[in-house]
PDB file of C-alpha atoms and ligand atoms in Angstrom:
ATOM      1  CA  MET J 148     -19.446  10.815   8.003  1.00 84.00           C
ATOM      2  CA  THR J 149     -17.418   8.993   6.086  1.00 97.00           C
ATOM      3  CA  ARG J 150     -16.109  10.470   3.204  1.00 98.00           C
ATOM      4  CA  ARG J 151     -15.956   8.350  -0.679  1.00 98.00           C
ATOM      5  CA  VAL J 152     -12.545   7.772  -1.772  1.00 99.00           C
ATOM      6  CA  ALA J 153     -11.299   6.761  -4.819  1.00 99.00           C
ATOM      7  CA  VAL J 154      -7.613   4.662  -4.852  1.00 99.00           C
ATOM      8  CA  LEU J 155      -5.398   4.940  -7.987  1.00 98.00           C
ATOM      9  CA  ILE J 156      -2.651   2.204  -9.173  1.00 98.00           C
ATOM     10  CA  SER J 157      -1.181   1.192 -12.065  1.00 98.00           C
ATOM     11  CA  GLY J 158       0.188  -1.185 -11.001  1.00 98.00           C
ATOM     12  CA  ARG J 159       0.238  -4.348  -7.235  1.00 98.00           C
ATOM     13  CA  GLY J 160      -1.831  -2.214  -5.537  1.00 98.00           C
ATOM     14  CA  SER J 161      -0.389  -3.020  -1.527  1.00 98.00           C
ATOM     15  CA  ASN J 162      -0.655   0.897  -0.743  1.00 98.00           C
ATOM     16  CA  MET J 163      -5.249  -0.156  -2.022  1.00 98.00           C
ATOM     17  CA  VAL J 164      -5.443  -2.844   0.109  1.00 98.00           C
ATOM     18  CA  SER J 165      -4.154  -1.840   3.889  1.00 98.00           C
ATOM     19  CA  LEU J 166      -5.940   1.259   3.195  1.00 98.00           C
ATOM     20  CA  ILE J 167      -8.954  -0.909   1.759  1.00 98.00           C
ATOM     21  CA  GLU J 168      -8.170  -3.028   5.319  1.00 98.00           C
ATOM     22  CA  ALA J 169      -8.264   0.279   7.306  1.00 98.00           C
ATOM     23  CA  ALA J 170     -11.703   1.707   6.430  1.00 98.00           C
ATOM     24  CA  ALA J 171     -13.380  -1.065   6.615  1.00 98.00           C
ATOM     25  CA  ALA J 172     -12.883  -0.519   9.969  1.00 98.00           C
ATOM     26  CA  PRO J 173     -15.786   0.846  11.973  1.00 97.00           C
ATOM     27  CA  GLY J 174     -15.419   4.288  13.122  1.00 97.00           C
ATOM     28  CA  PHE J 175     -12.856   5.209  10.161  1.00 98.00           C
ATOM     29  CA  PRO J 176     -14.445   8.451   8.427  1.00 98.00           C
ATOM     30  CA  ALA J 177     -13.443   7.204   4.726  1.00 98.00           C
ATOM     31  CA  GLU J 178     -15.024   4.272   2.302  1.00 98.00           C
ATOM     32  CA  ILE J 179     -13.406   2.904  -0.799  1.00 98.00           C
ATOM     33  CA  ALA J 180     -15.523   3.383  -2.782  1.00 98.00           C
ATOM     34  CA  LEU J 181     -13.509   3.204  -6.214  1.00 99.00           C
ATOM     35  CA  VAL J 182     -10.433   1.582  -7.798  1.00 99.00           C
ATOM     36  CA  LEU J 183      -9.596   2.850 -10.878  1.00 98.00           C
ATOM     37  CA  SER J 184      -6.457   1.658 -12.472  1.00 98.00           C
ATOM     38  CA  ASN J 185      -4.716   2.853 -15.681  1.00 98.00           C
ATOM     39  CA  ARG J 186      -3.682  -0.787 -16.881  1.00 98.00           C
ATOM     40  CA  PRO J 187      -5.875  -3.074 -17.453  1.00 98.00           C
ATOM     41  CA  ASP J 188      -3.071  -5.754 -16.234  1.00 98.00           C
ATOM     42  CA  ALA J 189      -3.307  -3.463 -12.798  1.00 98.00           C
ATOM     43  CA  GLY J 190      -2.412  -6.336 -10.047  1.00 98.00           C
ATOM     44  CA  GLY J 191      -4.398  -4.897  -7.916  1.00 98.00           C
ATOM     45  CA  LEU J 192      -7.931  -4.863  -9.871  1.00 98.00           C
ATOM     46  CA  GLU J 193      -8.452  -8.336  -9.045  1.00 98.00           C
ATOM     47  CA  ARG J 194      -7.711  -7.655  -5.317  1.00 98.00           C
ATOM     48  CA  ALA J 195      -9.950  -4.592  -5.173  1.00 98.00           C
ATOM     49  CA  LYS J 196     -12.664  -7.386  -6.611  1.00 98.00           C
ATOM     50  CA  ALA J 197     -11.917  -9.777  -4.222  1.00 98.00           C
ATOM     51  CA  ALA J 198     -12.246  -6.793  -1.150  1.00 98.00           C
ATOM     52  CA  GLY J 199     -16.298  -6.922  -2.876  1.00 98.00           C
ATOM     53  CA  ILE J 200     -14.532  -2.718  -4.672  1.00 98.00           C
ATOM     54  CA  ALA J 201     -16.097  -1.559  -7.072  1.00 98.00           C
ATOM     55  CA  THR J 202     -13.347  -1.082  -9.962  1.00 98.00           C
ATOM     56  CA  ALA J 203     -12.569   0.539 -13.023  1.00 98.00           C
ATOM     57  CA  ILE J 204      -9.846   1.310 -16.234  1.00 98.00           C
ATOM     58  CA  ILE J 205      -9.027   3.446 -18.739  1.00 98.00           C
ATOM     59  CA  ASP J 206      -6.786   3.223 -20.086  1.00 98.00           C
ATOM     60  CA  HIS J 207      -4.563   5.871 -20.801  1.00 98.00           C
ATOM     61  CA  LYS J 208      -3.812   3.549 -24.380  1.00 97.00           C
ATOM     62  CA  GLU J 209      -6.604   4.486 -25.733  1.00 98.00           C
ATOM     63  CA  HIS J 210      -6.955   8.109 -24.608  1.00 97.00           C
ATOM     64  CA  PRO J 211      -5.509  10.654 -27.769  1.00 96.00           C
ATOM     65  CA  THR J 212      -4.260  13.002 -25.414  1.00 97.00           C
ATOM     66  CA  ARG J 213      -3.833  12.839 -21.512  1.00 97.00           C
ATOM     67  CA  GLU J 214      -6.490  16.090 -21.176  1.00 96.00           C
ATOM     68  CA  ASP J 215      -8.762  13.116 -22.800  1.00 98.00           C
ATOM     69  CA  PHE J 216      -7.635  10.418 -19.814  1.00 98.00           C
ATOM     70  CA  GLU J 217      -7.945  12.678 -17.713  1.00 98.00           C
ATOM     71  CA  GLN J 218     -11.802  14.121 -18.098  1.00 98.00           C
ATOM     72  CA  ALA J 219     -12.072  10.543 -18.764  1.00 98.00           C
ATOM     73  CA  MET J 220     -11.349   9.515 -15.400  1.00 98.00           C
ATOM     74  CA  ASP J 221     -13.005  12.515 -13.539  1.00 98.00           C
ATOM     75  CA  ALA J 222     -16.337  10.974 -15.874  1.00 98.00           C
ATOM     76  CA  VAL J 223     -16.270   8.054 -13.427  1.00 98.00           C
ATOM     77  CA  LEU J 224     -14.639   9.398 -10.081  1.00 98.00           C
ATOM     78  CA  GLU J 225     -17.924  11.765 -10.088  1.00 98.00           C
ATOM     79  CA  GLN J 226     -20.446   9.323 -11.748  1.00 98.00           C
ATOM     80  CA  HIS J 227     -18.920   7.591  -7.352  1.00 98.00           C
ATOM     81  CA  ASN J 228     -19.344  10.264  -5.869  1.00 98.00           C
ATOM     82  CA  ILE J 229     -16.335  10.404  -5.157  1.00 98.00           C
ATOM     83  CA  GLU J 230     -14.444  13.362  -2.383  1.00 98.00           C
ATOM     84  CA  PHE J 231     -10.444  12.061  -2.548  1.00 98.00           C
ATOM     85  CA  ILE J 232      -8.186  10.273  -4.367  1.00 99.00           C
ATOM     86  CA  CYS J 233      -5.615   8.838  -3.165  1.00 99.00           C
ATOM     87  CA  LEU J 234      -2.652   7.797  -5.279  1.00 98.00           C
ATOM     88  CA  ALA J 235      -1.226   4.665  -5.064  1.00 98.00           C
ATOM     89  CA  GLY J 236       1.948   3.017  -7.098  1.00 97.00           C
ATOM     90  CA  PHE J 237       0.310   5.381  -9.801  1.00 98.00           C
ATOM     91  CA  MET J 238       2.092   5.917 -12.868  1.00 96.00           C
ATOM     92  CA  ARG J 239       0.826   8.728 -14.654  1.00 96.00           C
ATOM     93  CA  VAL J 240       1.887  12.134 -14.835  1.00 95.00           C
ATOM     94  CA  LEU J 241      -0.759  14.105 -14.238  1.00 97.00           C
ATOM     95  CA  THR J 242      -1.872  18.015 -14.982  1.00 98.00           C
ATOM     96  CA  ASP J 243      -2.299  20.709 -14.150  1.00 98.00           C
ATOM     97  CA  TRP J 244      -6.330  20.930 -15.373  1.00 98.00           C
ATOM     98  CA  PHE J 245      -6.184  17.804 -13.301  1.00 98.00           C
ATOM     99  CA  VAL J 246      -4.700  18.478  -9.833  1.00 98.00           C
ATOM    100  CA  GLU J 247      -5.755  22.069  -9.740  1.00 97.00           C
ATOM    101  CA  ARG J 248      -9.710  20.345 -10.113  1.00 98.00           C
ATOM    102  CA  TRP J 249      -8.483  17.788  -6.754  1.00 98.00           C
ATOM    103  CA  ALA J 250      -6.244  20.140  -5.114  1.00 98.00           C
ATOM    104  CA  GLY J 251      -6.556  19.525  -1.292  1.00 98.00           C
ATOM    105  CA  ARG J 252      -8.806  16.493  -2.735  1.00 98.00           C
ATOM    106  CA  MET J 253      -5.880  14.743  -3.516  1.00 98.00           C
ATOM    107  CA  ILE J 254      -3.431  12.727  -2.495  1.00 98.00           C
ATOM    108  CA  ASN J 255       0.246  10.517  -2.532  1.00 98.00           C
ATOM    109  CA  ILE J 256       2.596   8.155  -1.242  1.00 98.00           C
ATOM    110  CA  HIS J 257       6.055   8.599  -2.138  1.00 98.00           C
ATOM    111  CA  PRO J 258       8.868   6.473  -0.748  1.00 98.00           C
ATOM    112  CA  SER J 259      11.094   8.602   0.120  1.00 98.00           C
ATOM    113  CA  LEU J 260      11.816  11.912   3.366  1.00 98.00           C
ATOM    114  CA  LEU J 261      10.694  14.502   0.865  1.00 98.00           C
ATOM    115  CA  PRO J 262      11.445  17.165   0.325  1.00 98.00           C
ATOM    116  CA  LEU J 263      14.522  14.223  -0.319  1.00 98.00           C
ATOM    117  CA  PHE J 264      14.558  11.483  -3.260  1.00 98.00           C
ATOM    118  CA  ARG J 265      12.213  13.752  -5.517  1.00 98.00           C
ATOM    119  CA  GLY J 266      11.116  11.336  -8.408  1.00 97.00           C
ATOM    120  CA  VAL J 267      11.919   7.477  -9.091  1.00 96.00           C
ATOM    121  CA  HIS J 268      13.729   4.490  -7.875  1.00 98.00           C
ATOM    122  CA  THR J 269      14.821   6.523  -4.734  1.00 98.00           C
ATOM    123  CA  HIS J 270      15.770   3.015  -3.014  1.00 98.00           C
ATOM    124  CA  ARG J 271      18.937   2.749  -5.185  1.00 98.00           C
ATOM    125  CA  ARG J 272      19.768   7.122  -4.844  1.00 98.00           C
ATOM    126  CA  VAL J 273      19.351   6.577  -0.960  1.00 98.00           C
ATOM    127  CA  LEU J 274      21.842   3.702  -1.119  1.00 98.00           C
ATOM    128  CA  GLU J 275      24.652   5.820  -3.541  1.00 98.00           C
ATOM    129  CA  GLU J 276      24.554   8.365  -1.816  1.00 98.00           C
ATOM    130  CA  GLY J 277      24.836   7.023   1.815  1.00 98.00           C
ATOM    131  CA  VAL J 278      21.433   8.456   3.256  1.00 97.00           C
ATOM    132  CA  LEU J 279      20.694   6.203   6.457  1.00 98.00           C
ATOM    133  CA  ILE J 280      17.326   7.665   7.204  1.00 98.00           C
ATOM    134  CA  HIS J 281      15.069   6.674   4.573  1.00 98.00           C
ATOM    135  CA  GLY J 282      11.281   7.059   5.000  1.00 98.00           C
ATOM    136  CA  CYS J 283       7.914   7.651   3.266  1.00 98.00           C
ATOM    137  CA  THR J 284       5.794  10.334   3.243  1.00 98.00           C
ATOM    138  CA  VAL J 285       2.242  11.307   1.670  1.00 98.00           C
ATOM    139  CA  HIS J 286       1.658  14.595   0.485  1.00 98.00           C
ATOM    140  CA  PHE J 287      -0.503  16.599  -1.089  1.00 98.00           C
ATOM    141  CA  VAL J 288      -1.042  16.919  -4.567  1.00 98.00           C
ATOM    142  CA  VAL J 289       0.044  19.968  -6.049  1.00 98.00           C
ATOM    143  CA  PRO J 290       1.883  20.509  -9.270  1.00 96.00           C
ATOM    144  CA  GLU J 291       5.105  19.669  -9.606  1.00 96.00           C
ATOM    145  CA  LEU J 292       6.227  16.105  -9.193  1.00 95.00           C
ATOM    146  CA  ASP J 293       7.012  14.803  -5.383  1.00 96.00           C
ATOM    147  CA  ALA J 294       6.605  18.356  -4.093  1.00 96.00           C
ATOM    148  CA  GLY J 295       3.237  18.616  -2.346  1.00 97.00           C
ATOM    149  CA  PRO J 296       2.465  19.814   1.617  1.00 98.00           C
ATOM    150  CA  ILE J 297       2.903  17.377   3.722  1.00 98.00           C
ATOM    151  CA  ILE J 298       0.758  15.946   5.600  1.00 98.00           C
ATOM    152  CA  ALA J 299       2.891  12.152   6.957  1.00 97.00           C
ATOM    153  CA  GLN J 300       5.850  10.946   7.191  1.00 98.00           C
ATOM    154  CA  ALA J 301       7.944   7.337   8.840  1.00 98.00           C
ATOM    155  CA  ALA J 302      11.249   7.426   8.764  1.00 98.00           C
ATOM    156  CA  VAL J 303      13.321   3.751   8.486  1.00 98.00           C
ATOM    157  CA  PRO J 304      17.029   3.584   9.350  1.00 98.00           C
ATOM    158  CA  VAL J 305      19.500   2.295   6.521  1.00 98.00           C
ATOM    159  CA  ILE J 306      21.341  -0.782   7.442  1.00 97.00           C
ATOM    160  CA  PRO J 307      24.626  -2.296   6.967  1.00 95.00           C
ATOM    161  CA  ASN J 308      23.945  -4.530   3.492  1.00 96.00           C
ATOM    162  CA  ASP J 309      20.554  -3.244   2.618  1.00 98.00           C
ATOM    163  CA  THR J 310      20.155  -3.509  -1.378  1.00 98.00           C
ATOM    164  CA  GLU J 311      17.255  -1.800  -2.617  1.00 98.00           C
ATOM    165  CA  GLU J 312      14.728  -4.760  -2.546  1.00 98.00           C
ATOM    166  CA  SER J 313      15.454  -5.407   1.365  1.00 98.00           C
ATOM    167  CA  LEU J 314      15.684  -1.382   2.180  1.00 98.00           C
ATOM    168  CA  ALA J 315      11.609  -0.817   0.011  1.00 98.00           C
ATOM    169  CA  ALA J 316      10.797  -3.527   2.150  1.00 98.00           C
ATOM    170  CA  ARG J 317      11.542  -1.306   5.127  1.00 98.00           C
ATOM    171  CA  ILE J 318       9.686   1.207   3.725  1.00 98.00           C
ATOM    172  CA  LEU J 319       6.662  -1.027   2.950  1.00 98.00           C
ATOM    173  CA  VAL J 320       5.767  -2.376   6.486  1.00 98.00           C
ATOM    174  CA  GLN J 321       6.012   1.664   7.301  1.00 98.00           C
ATOM    175  CA  GLU J 322       3.703   2.536   4.068  1.00 98.00           C
ATOM    176  CA  HIS J 323       1.423   0.223   4.495  1.00 98.00           C
ATOM    177  CA  LEU J 324       1.022   1.782   8.349  1.00 98.00           C
ATOM    178  CA  LEU J 325       1.104   5.669   7.000  1.00 98.00           C
ATOM    179  CA  TYR J 326      -1.407   5.623   4.199  1.00 98.00           C
ATOM    180  CA  PRO J 327      -3.955   5.251   6.006  1.00 98.00           C
ATOM    181  CA  GLN J 328      -3.319   7.552   8.800  1.00 97.00           C
ATOM    182  CA  ALA J 329      -2.618  10.019   6.655  1.00 98.00           C
ATOM    183  CA  LEU J 330      -6.152   8.810   5.547  1.00 98.00           C
ATOM    184  CA  ARG J 331      -7.489   9.305   7.869  1.00 98.00           C
ATOM    185  CA  MET J 332      -6.261  12.358   8.697  1.00 97.00           C
ATOM    186  CA  ILE J 333      -7.723  14.228   5.457  1.00 98.00           C
ATOM    187  CA  SER J 334     -11.199  12.734   5.983  1.00 98.00           C
ATOM    188  CA  ASP J 335     -11.791  13.545   9.702  1.00 97.00           C
ATOM    189  CA  GLY J 336     -10.514  17.154   8.668  1.00 96.00           C
ATOM    190  CA  SER J 337      -7.257  16.798  11.471  1.00 96.00           C
ATOM    191  CA  ALA J 338      -5.376  17.138   8.120  1.00 97.00           C
ATOM    192  CA  ARG J 339      -6.450  20.181   5.728  1.00 97.00           C
ATOM    193  CA  LEU J 340      -4.297  22.369   2.714  1.00 97.00           C
ATOM    194  CA  GLU J 341      -5.677  25.593   3.033  1.00 97.00           C
ATOM    195  CA  GLY J 342      -2.660  27.548   0.428  1.00 95.00           C
ATOM    196  CA  SER J 343       0.402  25.837   0.636  1.00 94.00           C
ATOM    197  CA  ARG J 344       0.549  24.900   4.056  1.00 95.00           C
ATOM    198  CA  VAL J 345      -1.232  22.122   5.414  1.00 97.00           C
ATOM    199  CA  VAL J 346      -3.256  23.514   9.020  1.00 96.00           C
ATOM    200  CA  PHE J 347      -3.364  20.365  11.477  1.00 96.00           C
ATOM    201  CA  SER J 348      -5.922  21.351  13.735  1.00 91.00           C
ATOM    202  CA  LYS J 349      -4.806  18.203  16.407  1.00 70.00           C
ATOM    203  CA  GLY J 350      -1.496  19.370  16.052  1.00 57.00           C
ATOM    204  CA  TRP J 351       0.926  18.601  13.630  1.00 55.00           C
ATOM    205  CA  ASN J 352       3.026  15.711  15.445  1.00 51.00           C
ATOM    206  CA  SER J 353      -0.840  13.854  17.155  1.00 48.00           C
ATOM    207  CA  GLU J 354      -0.787  10.609  15.928  1.00 51.00           C
ATOM    208  CA  GLY J 355      -0.367   9.442  12.577  1.00 47.00           C
ATOM    209  CA  ALA J 356       1.880  13.243  11.537  1.00 49.00           C
ATOM    210  CA  LEU J 357       5.167  11.278  12.763  1.00 54.00           C
ATOM    211  CA  ARG J 358       6.221   7.356  13.139  1.00 50.00           C
ATOM    212  CA  SER J 359       9.024   6.033  14.272  1.00 44.00           C
ATOM    213  CA  PRO J 360       9.755   2.889  13.191  1.00 41.00           C
ATOM    214  CA  SER J 361       8.692  -0.507  14.576  1.00 41.00           C
TER     215      SER J 361
HETATM  216  C1  GRF Y 273       4.985   2.765  -3.775  1.00 88.80           C
HETATM  217  O1  GRF Y 273       6.254   2.271  -2.961  1.00 88.80           O
HETATM  218  C2  GRF Y 273       4.857   3.911  -3.478  1.00 88.80           C
HETATM  219  O2  GRF Y 273       5.311   4.968  -2.505  1.00 88.80           O
HETATM  220  C3  GRF Y 273       5.523   4.651  -4.242  1.00 88.80           C
HETATM  221  O3  GRF Y 273       4.613   3.290  -5.489  1.00 88.80           O
HETATM  222  C4  GRF Y 273       4.986   1.890  -4.969  1.00 88.80           C
HETATM  223  C5  GRF Y 273       3.692   1.371  -5.301  1.00 88.80           C
HETATM  224  O4  GRF Y 273       3.110  -0.057  -4.644  1.00 88.80           O
HETATM  225  N1  GRF Y 273       3.811   5.677  -5.117  1.00 88.80           N
HETATM  226  P1  GRF Y 273       2.043  -0.320  -4.158  1.00 88.80           P
HETATM  227  O5  GRF Y 273       1.207  -0.936  -5.308  1.00 88.80           O
HETATM  228  O6  GRF Y 273       0.737   0.156  -3.225  1.00 88.80           O
HETATM  229  O7  GRF Y 273       2.610  -1.559  -3.762  1.00 88.80           O
END
């Protein structure tokens, strides 16, 4: 069965592109049915259109409350019969209502090895702390920010003279490999949320659960 997926973005959408490309492969268990942005100027919107994907803009500035904004998003997701949501650089904090409505069906990619370095400016903070291993994580979304059960992680070394930009670029390469693998795992049911844990039907370190630097 091919799952209908929405990718939620706020910016350039490079992870969105990696998901669109992966899902276009024959036999992939998900299709990107919608790209939704809260920002009308998000660069990813043009990239999605160029790939022939339906797009929607729900501008948070046009909605008086967070709840109102999320109701509008939810209505569009419903119209498109969306089953799973991938947050990909979506820069709005979601209410408990929305998160709980999509519990077990909404995932996010975060540029650190969670539970380390939740929040923003992860690469800068990694360099400040002198950490030598960094990475990215795909996790189910729960109400607490960047705190959900982990589906897949990839690690990269921090190397001498790294800057925020060089580190971000090294991790982005891994993000683009990791996110499609995690989407595959939730779409074919090989990773699913049970309570507060992820259950892996093929074992926690099956293909995609752990990537080493390439
Ligand atoms: C990525 O680094 C992702 O980990 C974080 O936001 C960034 C989005 O980049 N959540 P892009 O829009 O996918 O290029």
